[in-house]
Tab-separated table of C-alpha atoms and ligand atoms in Angstrom:
chain	number	residue	atom	x	y	z
A	21	MET	CA	18.528	27.432	0.316
A	22	ASN	CA	16.565	26.385	-3.554
A	23	ILE	CA	14.614	23.315	-2.859
A	24	CYS	CA	12.068	21.890	-5.150
A	25	VAL	CA	9.221	19.411	-4.423
A	26	ILE	CA	7.873	17.419	-7.836
A	27	GLY	CA	3.948	16.404	-7.006
A	28	THR	CA	1.695	19.026	-6.074
A	29	GLY	CA	-0.666	16.397	-4.149
A	30	TYR	CA	-1.573	16.225	-0.762
A	31	VAL	CA	1.991	15.893	0.513
A	32	GLY	CA	3.758	17.593	-1.785
A	33	LEU	CA	1.752	20.549	-1.598
A	34	VAL	CA	1.570	21.135	2.166
A	35	THR	CA	5.550	20.533	2.574
A	36	GLY	CA	6.442	23.034	-0.272
A	37	ALA	CA	4.131	25.542	1.186
A	38	CYS	CA	5.443	25.007	4.911
A	39	PHE	CA	9.247	25.108	3.901
A	40	ALA	CA	8.903	28.161	2.121
A	41	ASP	CA	7.177	29.610	5.354
A	42	PHE	CA	10.505	28.414	6.800
A	43	GLY	CA	12.331	30.810	5.153
A	44	VAL	CA	13.186	28.401	1.961
A	45	ASN	CA	12.927	29.002	-1.448
A	46	VAL	CA	10.772	26.624	-2.571
A	47	THR	CA	9.650	25.690	-6.328
A	48	CYS	CA	6.972	23.044	-6.651
A	49	VAL	CA	6.300	21.456	-9.936
A	50	ASP	CA	3.595	19.417	-11.262
A	51	LYS	CA	2.537	18.367	-14.747
A	52	ASP	CA	-0.690	19.346	-14.800
A	53	GLY	CA	-0.998	22.949	-16.399
A	54	GLU	CA	-3.896	23.455	-15.399
A	55	LYS	CA	-3.564	23.128	-11.549
A	56	ILE	CA	-0.274	24.965	-11.769
A	57	LYS	CA	-1.912	28.163	-12.999
A	58	LYS	CA	-4.532	28.081	-10.526
A	59	LEU	CA	-2.303	27.436	-7.711
A	60	ASN	CA	-0.200	30.853	-9.109
A	61	HIS	CA	-3.368	32.168	-8.379
A	62	GLY	CA	-3.729	31.023	-4.700
A	63	GLU	CA	-6.351	28.814	-5.556
A	64	ILE	CA	-5.956	25.979	-3.748
A	65	PRO	CA	-7.333	22.592	-5.351
A	66	ILE	CA	-7.839	20.634	-1.609
A	67	TYR	CA	-9.374	21.313	1.487
A	68	GLU	CA	-6.933	21.941	4.014
A	69	PRO	CA	-7.921	24.308	7.018
A	70	GLY	CA	-4.881	26.695	6.646
A	71	LEU	CA	-2.941	26.208	3.795
A	72	LYS	CA	-4.180	29.055	1.768
A	73	GLU	CA	-2.932	31.629	4.305
A	74	ILE	CA	0.079	30.175	4.047
A	75	VAL	CA	0.392	29.454	0.277
A	76	ASP	CA	-1.243	33.342	-0.255
A	77	LYS	CA	1.638	34.755	2.566
A	78	ASN	CA	4.703	32.791	0.439
A	79	LEU	CA	3.509	33.665	-2.843
A	80	ARG	CA	3.445	37.061	-1.935
A	81	GLU	CA	6.729	37.252	-0.349
A	82	LYS	CA	8.077	35.646	-3.724
A	83	ARG	CA	9.579	32.160	-1.499
A	84	LEU	CA	6.931	30.070	-3.363
A	85	PHE	CA	6.758	28.969	-6.987
A	86	PHE	CA	4.452	26.924	-9.154
A	87	THR	CA	5.664	25.769	-12.519
A	88	THR	CA	5.720	23.150	-14.772
A	89	ASP	CA	9.102	23.262	-15.614
A	90	ILE	CA	10.963	20.262	-13.998
A	91	ASN	CA	13.971	20.141	-15.829
A	92	GLU	CA	14.939	24.063	-14.707
A	93	SER	CA	13.561	23.213	-10.854
A	94	ILE	CA	16.069	20.202	-10.837
A	95	ARG	CA	18.574	22.530	-11.970
A	96	LYS	CA	18.430	25.090	-9.227
A	97	SER	CA	17.465	23.154	-6.810
A	98	LEU	CA	19.863	21.511	-3.657
A	99	VAL	CA	17.408	19.517	-2.479
A	100	ILE	CA	14.648	17.371	-4.493
A	101	PHE	CA	11.855	16.349	-2.810
A	102	ILE	CA	10.089	13.525	-4.406
A	103	ALA	CA	6.128	13.751	-3.791
A	104	VAL	CA	4.484	12.108	-6.361
A	105	GLY	CA	1.670	9.370	-6.058
A	106	THR	CA	2.673	5.833	-5.847
A	107	PRO	CA	-1.215	4.347	-6.519
A	108	PRO	CA	-1.611	0.411	-5.881
A	109	ARG	CA	-1.623	-1.544	-9.261
A	110	GLY	CA	-4.100	-4.559	-9.606
A	111	ASP	CA	-1.924	-7.213	-7.813
A	112	GLY	CA	-1.742	-4.932	-4.785
A	113	ARG	CA	1.681	-3.334	-5.294
A	114	ALA	CA	2.430	0.371	-5.493
A	115	ASP	CA	2.798	1.563	-9.295
A	116	LEU	CA	6.680	3.329	-8.811
A	117	SER	CA	6.405	4.611	-12.621
A	118	TYR	CA	5.883	8.165	-11.597
A	119	ILE	CA	9.054	7.717	-9.195
A	120	GLU	CA	10.852	6.369	-12.110
A	121	ASP	CA	9.783	9.134	-14.515
A	122	VAL	CA	11.183	11.473	-11.625
A	123	SER	CA	14.333	9.803	-11.060
A	124	ARG	CA	15.349	10.093	-15.304
A	125	ALA	CA	14.717	13.771	-14.778
A	126	ILE	CA	16.826	14.387	-11.987
A	127	ALA	CA	19.129	12.080	-13.542
A	128	GLU	CA	19.396	14.138	-17.193
A	129	ASN	CA	19.340	17.324	-15.026
A	130	LEU	CA	21.853	16.638	-12.509
A	131	ASN	CA	24.108	19.403	-12.769
A	132	GLY	CA	26.141	19.289	-9.104
A	133	TYR	CA	25.640	17.520	-5.919
A	134	LYS	CA	21.822	17.185	-4.854
A	135	VAL	CA	20.093	15.488	-2.004
A	136	ILE	CA	17.044	13.566	-3.744
A	137	VAL	CA	14.644	12.683	-0.837
A	138	THR	CA	11.388	10.498	-1.015
A	139	LYS	CA	8.329	12.560	1.213
A	140	SER	CA	5.344	10.556	0.263
A	141	THR	CA	5.157	6.642	1.553
A	142	VAL	CA	6.920	4.611	-0.534
A	143	PRO	CA	7.598	0.969	-0.598
A	144	VAL	CA	10.587	0.037	1.249
A	145	GLY	CA	13.682	0.042	-1.556
A	146	THR	CA	12.428	2.926	-3.717
A	147	GLY	CA	15.770	4.579	-2.227
A	148	LYS	CA	17.186	1.958	-3.702
A	149	LEU	CA	15.909	1.814	-6.982
A	150	ILE	CA	16.189	5.767	-7.299
A	151	GLU	CA	20.028	5.780	-6.519
A	152	LYS	CA	20.134	2.714	-9.252
A	153	ILE	CA	18.222	4.913	-11.989
A	154	ILE	CA	20.229	8.048	-11.405
A	155	SER	CA	23.385	6.161	-10.928
A	156	GLU	CA	22.868	4.558	-14.517
A	157	GLU	CA	21.460	7.502	-16.494
A	158	ARG	CA	23.370	10.447	-14.893
A	159	ARG	CA	24.996	12.015	-18.062
A	160	GLN	CA	28.038	13.756	-15.802
A	161	GLY	CA	29.480	12.036	-12.903
A	162	HIS	CA	27.604	14.578	-10.532
A	163	LEU	CA	27.624	13.345	-7.001
A	164	PHE	CA	23.866	12.964	-5.269
A	165	ASP	CA	22.771	11.183	-2.142
A	166	VAL	CA	19.017	9.873	-1.751
A	167	ALA	CA	17.406	10.346	1.710
A	168	SER	CA	13.541	8.992	2.825
A	169	ASN	CA	11.981	11.856	4.806
A	170	PRO	CA	8.806	9.905	5.451
A	171	GLU	CA	5.905	12.930	6.272
A	172	PHE	CA	3.314	11.950	8.971
A	173	LEU	CA	0.270	14.593	8.039
A	174	ARG	CA	-3.039	14.042	9.038
A	175	GLU	CA	-5.630	15.412	6.525
A	176	GLY	CA	-7.359	18.317	8.379
A	177	SER	CA	-4.342	19.442	10.408
A	178	ALA	CA	-1.492	18.702	7.871
A	179	VAL	CA	-0.247	22.371	8.178
A	180	GLU	CA	-0.001	22.218	12.061
A	181	ASP	CA	1.623	18.852	12.054
A	182	PHE	CA	4.334	19.927	9.801
A	183	MET	CA	4.633	23.098	11.774
A	184	ARG	CA	5.223	20.535	15.253
A	185	PRO	CA	5.416	16.805	14.516
A	186	ASP	CA	5.560	14.568	17.223
A	187	ARG	CA	9.237	13.642	15.111
A	188	VAL	CA	11.028	13.877	12.079
A	189	VAL	CA	12.702	10.646	10.500
A	190	ILE	CA	15.389	11.164	8.491
A	191	GLY	CA	16.757	8.336	6.273
A	192	ALA	CA	19.935	8.547	4.658
A	193	ARG	CA	23.629	6.756	3.836
A	194	ASN	CA	25.718	9.964	3.864
A	195	GLU	CA	26.564	12.616	6.658
A	196	GLN	CA	26.524	15.013	3.978
A	197	ALA	CA	22.534	14.736	2.861
A	198	ILE	CA	21.622	14.558	6.488
A	199	ALA	CA	23.396	17.872	7.392
A	200	ILE	CA	21.662	19.415	4.742
A	201	LEU	CA	18.092	18.155	5.962
A	202	ARG	CA	18.750	19.103	9.330
A	203	ASP	CA	19.346	22.616	8.028
A	204	LEU	CA	16.333	22.465	6.217
A	205	TYR	CA	14.277	21.533	9.353
A	206	THR	CA	16.220	24.689	11.494
A	207	PRO	CA	13.114	25.669	12.970
A	208	LEU	CA	11.691	22.466	14.177
A	209	TYR	CA	15.149	21.623	15.881
A	210	LEU	CA	14.854	24.992	17.621
A	211	ILE	CA	11.498	24.168	19.386
A	212	GLU	CA	12.996	20.489	20.090
A	213	THR	CA	11.345	18.005	17.880
A	214	PRO	CA	12.657	14.862	18.079
A	215	PHE	CA	14.860	13.647	15.261
A	216	VAL	CA	15.492	10.147	14.381
A	217	VAL	CA	18.248	9.542	12.010
A	218	THR	CA	18.471	6.405	10.333
A	219	GLY	CA	19.312	4.444	7.176
A	220	LEU	CA	17.243	4.316	4.398
A	221	GLU	CA	15.196	1.282	4.353
A	222	THR	CA	14.443	1.593	8.122
A	223	SER	CA	13.252	5.271	7.270
A	224	GLU	CA	10.761	3.996	4.629
A	225	LEU	CA	9.738	0.940	6.824
A	226	ILE	CA	9.201	3.764	9.897
A	227	LYS	CA	6.173	4.820	7.992
A	228	TYR	CA	4.725	2.046	7.146
A	229	ALA	CA	4.680	0.432	10.637
A	230	SER	CA	3.564	3.993	12.049
A	231	ASN	CA	0.103	3.705	9.896
A	232	ALA	CA	-0.435	0.224	10.573
A	233	PHE	CA	-0.180	0.404	14.153
A	234	LEU	CA	-2.715	3.246	14.248
A	235	ALA	CA	-5.022	1.140	11.607
A	236	LEU	CA	-4.457	-1.936	14.643
A	237	LYS	CA	-5.509	0.515	17.438
A	238	ILE	CA	-8.226	1.361	15.388
A	239	SER	CA	-9.480	-2.185	14.520
A	240	PHE	CA	-8.694	-3.214	18.430
A	241	ILE	CA	-11.182	-0.605	19.908
A	242	ASN	CA	-13.886	-1.544	17.522
A	243	GLU	CA	-13.842	-5.073	18.310
A	244	ILE	CA	-13.390	-4.325	21.985
A	245	ALA	CA	-16.544	-2.112	20.904
A	246	ASN	CA	-18.085	-4.908	19.656
A	247	VAL	CA	-17.634	-7.288	22.837
A	248	CYS	CA	-18.818	-4.505	24.644
A	249	GLU	CA	-21.985	-4.118	23.405
A	250	LYS	CA	-22.897	-7.859	23.493
A	251	ALA	CA	-21.323	-7.728	27.579
A	252	GLY	CA	-23.087	-4.745	28.546
A	253	ALA	CA	-20.106	-2.137	28.899
A	254	ASP	CA	-19.570	0.912	27.918
A	255	VAL	CA	-16.413	1.109	25.225
A	256	HIS	CA	-15.486	4.551	25.766
A	257	VAL	CA	-14.559	3.878	29.748
A	258	VAL	CA	-12.648	0.925	28.699
A	259	ALA	CA	-10.919	2.941	25.979
A	260	LYS	CA	-10.121	6.372	28.492
A	261	ALA	CA	-9.043	3.604	31.305
A	262	MET	CA	-6.716	1.611	28.929
A	263	GLY	CA	-5.641	4.912	27.235
A	264	LEU	CA	-4.269	6.289	31.024
A	265	ASP	CA	-1.741	3.559	30.705
A	266	ARG	CA	0.693	5.277	29.282
A	267	ARG	CA	2.509	2.321	27.699
A	268	ILE	CA	-0.941	2.063	25.474
A	269	GLY	CA	-1.912	6.027	25.198
A	270	PRO	CA	-5.172	7.506	24.847
A	271	LYS	CA	-5.199	8.104	21.111
A	272	PHE	CA	-6.681	6.398	18.102
A	273	LEU	CA	-8.938	4.318	20.207
A	274	HIS	CA	-11.988	6.241	19.070
A	275	PRO	CA	-14.698	3.366	17.854
A	276	GLY	CA	-16.465	3.853	14.629
A	277	PRO	CA	-17.140	2.335	11.308
A	278	GLY	CA	-13.630	1.701	10.843
A	279	TYR	CA	-10.635	3.712	9.482
A	280	GLY	CA	-10.749	4.840	5.856
A	281	GLY	CA	-8.698	8.012	3.711
A	282	SER	CA	-6.059	7.641	1.227
A	283	CYS	CA	-3.455	6.255	3.769
A	284	LEU	CA	-4.314	3.905	6.238
A	285	PRO	CA	-6.188	1.288	3.816
A	286	LYS	CA	-3.578	1.694	1.335
A	287	ASP	CA	-0.307	1.326	4.326
A	288	THR	CA	-1.790	-1.363	5.748
A	289	ALA	CA	-2.294	-3.734	2.299
A	290	ALA	CA	1.200	-2.255	0.929
A	291	LEU	CA	2.911	-3.464	4.574
A	292	LEU	CA	1.064	-6.595	3.988
A	293	ASN	CA	2.328	-6.536	0.406
A	294	ILE	CA	6.205	-5.901	1.746
A	295	ALA	CA	5.843	-8.757	4.289
A	296	LYS	CA	4.814	-10.941	1.475
A	297	GLY	CA	8.019	-10.324	-0.768
A	298	VAL	CA	9.982	-11.005	1.980
A	299	ASN	CA	8.357	-14.449	2.435
A	300	TYR	CA	6.883	-13.165	5.602
A	301	ASP	CA	3.215	-14.021	6.980
A	302	PHE	CA	1.892	-11.270	8.842
A	303	LYS	CA	-1.272	-12.282	10.353
A	304	LEU	CA	-1.960	-9.702	12.369
A	305	MET	CA	-2.069	-7.023	9.281
A	306	ASP	CA	-4.431	-9.653	7.550
A	307	ALA	CA	-6.628	-9.339	10.567
A	308	VAL	CA	-6.523	-5.525	11.059
A	309	MET	CA	-7.687	-4.953	7.440
A	310	ALA	CA	-10.159	-7.726	7.512
A	311	VAL	CA	-12.065	-6.501	10.757
A	312	ASN	CA	-12.021	-3.058	9.055
A	313	LEU	CA	-14.155	-4.287	6.327
A	314	ASN	CA	-16.172	-6.214	8.557
A	315	GLN	CA	-16.865	-3.240	10.657
A	316	ARG	CA	-18.443	-1.182	7.699
A	317	LYS	CA	-20.973	-4.232	7.259
A	318	LEU	CA	-21.896	-4.793	11.229
A	319	MET	CA	-22.975	-0.849	10.768
A	320	LEU	CA	-25.364	-1.627	8.190
A	321	VAL	CA	-26.828	-4.415	10.588
A	322	LYS	CA	-27.051	-1.624	12.760
A	323	ILE	CA	-28.814	0.586	10.734
A	324	LYS	CA	-31.284	-2.330	10.014
A	325	ASP	CA	-31.620	-3.698	13.710
A	326	ALA	CA	-32.647	0.212	14.292
A	327	VAL	CA	-35.438	0.490	11.021
A	328	GLY	CA	-36.279	-2.799	9.981
A	329	LYS	CA	-36.262	-4.109	6.454
A	330	LEU	CA	-34.473	-1.415	4.342
A	331	LYS	CA	-36.335	-1.906	1.173
A	332	GLY	CA	-38.488	1.280	0.867
A	333	LYS	CA	-37.387	3.139	4.297
A	334	THR	CA	-35.801	6.478	4.064
A	335	ILE	CA	-32.530	6.878	5.684
A	336	GLY	CA	-30.746	10.359	6.041
A	337	VAL	CA	-27.022	10.633	6.454
A	338	LEU	CA	-24.872	13.321	7.894
A	339	GLY	CA	-21.186	12.657	6.858
A	340	LEU	CA	-19.448	11.294	3.448
A	341	THR	CA	-16.000	12.439	3.961
A	342	PHE	CA	-13.557	9.599	5.940
A	343	LYS	CA	-13.776	11.925	8.792
A	344	PRO	CA	-14.263	15.755	9.362
A	345	ASN	CA	-12.684	18.672	8.364
A	346	THR	CA	-11.730	17.544	4.984
A	347	ASP	CA	-13.281	16.912	1.372
A	348	ASP	CA	-11.767	13.622	0.829
A	349	VAL	CA	-13.937	10.640	0.634
A	350	ARG	CA	-11.349	7.862	-0.416
A	351	GLU	CA	-12.055	4.727	1.498
A	352	SER	CA	-14.637	6.451	3.237
A	353	PRO	CA	-17.057	4.427	5.093
A	354	ALA	CA	-19.941	6.494	4.812
A	355	ILE	CA	-19.533	5.487	1.088
A	356	ASP	CA	-19.583	1.994	1.387
A	357	ILE	CA	-22.521	1.924	4.097
A	358	ILE	CA	-24.686	4.670	1.566
A	359	ASN	CA	-23.947	1.857	-1.243
A	360	GLY	CA	-24.704	-0.830	1.236
A	361	LEU	CA	-28.443	1.299	1.998
A	362	ILE	CA	-28.990	2.019	-1.730
A	363	LYS	CA	-28.586	-2.012	-2.582
A	364	GLU	CA	-31.118	-2.956	0.333
A	365	GLY	CA	-33.765	-0.799	-1.707
A	366	ALA	CA	-33.400	2.261	0.420
A	367	ILE	CA	-33.726	5.768	-0.450
A	368	VAL	CA	-30.829	7.952	1.407
A	369	ARG	CA	-31.135	11.692	1.647
A	370	ALA	CA	-27.410	12.478	2.263
A	371	TYR	CA	-25.850	15.526	3.748
A	372	ASP	CA	-21.961	16.679	3.981
A	373	PRO	CA	-20.268	19.963	4.517
A	374	ALA	CA	-17.068	19.662	1.944
A	375	GLY	CA	-17.631	16.027	0.471
A	376	MET	CA	-20.729	16.131	-1.303
A	377	LYS	CA	-18.656	17.042	-4.959
A	378	ASN	CA	-16.544	14.405	-4.739
A	379	ALA	CA	-18.806	11.597	-2.780
A	380	ALA	CA	-21.041	11.928	-6.410
A	381	SER	CA	-19.471	9.850	-8.600
A	382	LEU	CA	-18.575	7.000	-5.944
A	383	ILE	CA	-22.732	6.528	-4.873
A	384	ALA	CA	-25.215	5.275	-6.829
A	385	ASP	CA	-27.401	7.744	-8.641
A	386	LYS	CA	-30.114	7.401	-6.445
A	387	ALA	CA	-29.119	9.598	-3.403
A	388	ILE	CA	-30.418	12.512	-2.812
A	389	TYR	CA	-28.135	15.463	-1.898
A	390	CYS	CA	-29.229	17.864	0.570
A	391	LYS	CA	-28.633	21.456	1.665
A	392	ASP	CA	-28.147	20.964	5.125
A	393	SER	CA	-28.410	18.410	8.143
A	394	TYR	CA	-32.717	19.085	8.707
A	395	GLU	CA	-33.040	18.485	4.792
A	396	ALA	CA	-31.463	15.261	5.416
A	397	ALA	CA	-33.542	14.032	8.095
A	398	GLU	CA	-36.809	15.407	6.809
A	399	GLY	CA	-39.284	12.858	6.313
A	400	SER	CA	-36.494	9.921	7.247
A	401	ASP	CA	-36.945	6.957	9.241
A	402	CYS	CA	-33.857	7.346	10.600
A	403	LEU	CA	-30.736	9.329	10.753
A	404	VAL	CA	-27.358	8.123	10.841
A	405	ILE	CA	-24.325	10.385	11.714
A	406	ALA	CA	-21.635	8.660	9.956
A	407	THR	CA	-18.886	11.335	10.073
A	408	GLU	CA	-17.922	13.636	13.179
A	409	TRP	CA	-18.062	17.095	11.565
A	410	ASN	CA	-18.557	19.691	14.607
A	411	GLN	CA	-21.753	20.797	12.731
A	412	PHE	CA	-23.126	17.592	13.610
A	413	ARG	CA	-22.206	17.702	17.389
A	414	ILE	CA	-24.549	20.440	18.055
A	415	LEU	CA	-27.876	19.705	16.231
A	416	ASP	CA	-31.132	20.867	17.406
A	417	MET	CA	-32.238	17.598	18.340
A	418	GLU	CA	-35.838	18.679	18.728
A	419	ARG	CA	-35.732	19.875	15.132
A	420	VAL	CA	-34.357	17.072	14.010
A	421	LYS	CA	-36.882	14.780	15.955
A	422	SER	CA	-39.942	16.814	14.501
A	423	LEU	CA	-38.324	16.479	10.906
A	424	LEU	CA	-37.945	12.614	11.365
A	425	LYS	CA	-40.766	10.555	10.291
A	426	ARG	CA	-39.656	8.231	13.142
A	427	PRO	CA	-36.869	9.385	16.005
A	428	VAL	CA	-34.192	7.061	15.333
A	429	VAL	CA	-30.710	8.050	15.569
A	430	VAL	CA	-27.882	5.894	14.658
A	431	ASP	CA	-24.643	7.457	15.711
A	432	LEU	CA	-21.693	5.665	14.264
A	433	ARG	CA	-19.300	8.627	15.575
A	434	ASN	CA	-20.505	8.020	19.518
A	435	VAL	CA	-21.055	11.867	19.266
A	436	TYR	CA	-24.251	12.022	21.516
A	437	GLU	CA	-25.003	10.754	24.837
A	438	PRO	CA	-27.283	8.052	24.781
A	439	ASP	CA	-28.920	8.567	28.533
A	440	ALA	CA	-29.601	12.266	26.863
A	441	MET	CA	-30.612	11.031	23.945
A	442	ARG	CA	-33.271	8.415	24.780
A	443	LYS	CA	-34.905	11.095	27.311
A	444	MET	CA	-35.463	13.198	24.632
A	445	GLY	CA	-37.921	10.685	23.114
A	446	PHE	CA	-35.053	9.128	20.709
A	447	GLU	CA	-34.448	5.405	19.653
A	448	TYR	CA	-30.734	5.921	19.537
A	449	LYS	CA	-28.127	3.046	18.905
A	450	SER	CA	-24.057	4.367	19.051
A	451	VAL	CA	-20.991	1.903	18.893
A	452	GLY	CA	-19.920	-0.107	21.840
A	453	ARG	CA	-22.214	1.551	24.239
B	22	UGA	C1	-2.654	8.828	8.733
B	22	UGA	C2	-1.606	8.898	9.569
B	22	UGA	O1	-2.877	9.594	10.824
B	22	UGA	C3	-0.867	10.138	9.590
B	22	UGA	O2	-0.274	9.934	10.545
B	22	UGA	C4	-0.574	9.720	8.305
B	22	UGA	O3	0.732	11.062	7.741
B	22	UGA	C5	-1.118	9.980	6.858
B	22	UGA	O4	-2.227	9.039	7.544
B	22	UGA	C6	-0.387	9.339	5.561
B	22	UGA	O5	0.062	8.673	5.776
B	22	UGA	O6	-0.311	10.259	4.988
B	22	UGA	P1	-5.120	10.208	7.667
B	22	UGA	O7	-5.050	9.466	6.688
B	22	UGA	O8	-5.207	12.004	7.415
B	22	UGA	O9	-3.655	10.395	8.330
B	22	UGA	O10	-6.592	10.356	9.091
B	22	UGA	P2	-6.635	9.970	10.175
B	22	UGA	O11	-6.577	10.993	11.295
B	22	UGA	O12	-5.168	8.692	10.640
B	22	UGA	O13	-7.697	9.013	10.173
B	22	UGA	C7	-8.021	7.509	9.280
B	22	UGA	C8	-9.108	7.148	9.858
B	22	UGA	O14	-9.305	6.531	10.965
B	22	UGA	C9	-10.254	8.258	10.013
B	22	UGA	O15	-11.045	7.662	8.983
B	22	UGA	C10	-11.126	7.869	11.338
B	22	UGA	O16	-12.201	8.317	10.837
B	22	UGA	C11	-10.623	6.665	11.589
B	22	UGA	N1	-10.127	6.714	13.321
B	22	UGA	C12	-9.051	7.589	13.899
B	22	UGA	C13	-11.020	6.028	13.853
B	22	UGA	O17	-11.795	5.511	13.410
B	22	UGA	N2	-10.907	5.964	15.683
B	22	UGA	C14	-9.578	6.785	15.900
B	22	UGA	O18	-9.814	6.895	16.916
B	22	UGA	C15	-8.768	7.764	14.951
């Protein structure tokens, strides 16, 4: 089968590469010529474990192609995945202009039956909009179906998530489209991945509801952590015991500085907007977002409590990305916290294994970028762990202590054991313990 994936961002690139690895002929399309040139040489524009290997392999085996030619790619494909961005507009709603442009290109190049599938997260009603544009603008009367097949990839484990998902969701109005998509996913069918086949709008909403629920779990455990701190309880034991109840589940109950990234913050805001659009006051979603923002502020207060006045103090910060194993710093709590520190007159010595380049434009000019964790600790009044990269879990703490001006560690990801840290002579603060 020939398919194409339009948009080689995160979702598009992983989707294209993984389908090629399933044995399908995949053309990935992007209007950014430079990016396509690099991809054709196996240069991956994002940091994603395992992705380069499958891109290289499928380029070599001639099942994966990269091009800027959207027209030809559409004409030769039976299935067209749309994976272009839907950035938030000023009013909080998603900008659908890229989706509209692609729909017009599909209408112009419709030369036989095709299934058009939205893959990136799109507002409820987008499938209907695509149907309308193609129906109105197609030149010949060729048939087509629109489907929704939301992606549940996590950055940092996107390839693994694609190859072994918890479920595949397909939303469509027509049996033929569903059968073609099932066919594409045969390898997952064979490993007994659950398939949820439903209507277009339901499928579109499943993605928002899933991400919003994850955000809710995080905000919930962060509030429990805040209560634990005041009540003298340990949030980790609380979360563990809660998680043993299968109705609750153990995942996404890790406290910290709040959720970030390009998905949860955007999708919670979008769901709130979707609700507003249908005249529903989604109070819980509002609270989830407010708690998340407040959590970042509380982290700043925690650092302040540990070092006293921030003005003139030097703070080493480990971790800039919104989570480990990515170079993505979008909506990263670490960035807000660093900017807060700098605003209050602190000097920041920052280090991240992958995110320093991306972070530089988002952080106030004054930050000092270090070559490793120890350089960030050197001469600092306090060391803050803002992202739980594995290398921050195995620091030589005696060395860190000897480098710090004062032995103060504020661990926003609860990587270290409070008792062990105190025994080593650190003044140690974490979240909810
Ligand atoms: C999220 C979802 O997990 C994916 O299922 C979804 O496909 C993706 O969004 C998307 O919509 O494309 P991602 O943004 O890559 O994936 O990252 P997560 O692993 O969900 O982490 C999000 C944030 O929550 C991070 O800042 C992380 O540090 C934080 N988090 C996560 C916590 O603070 N506590 C937890 O227990 C878990």
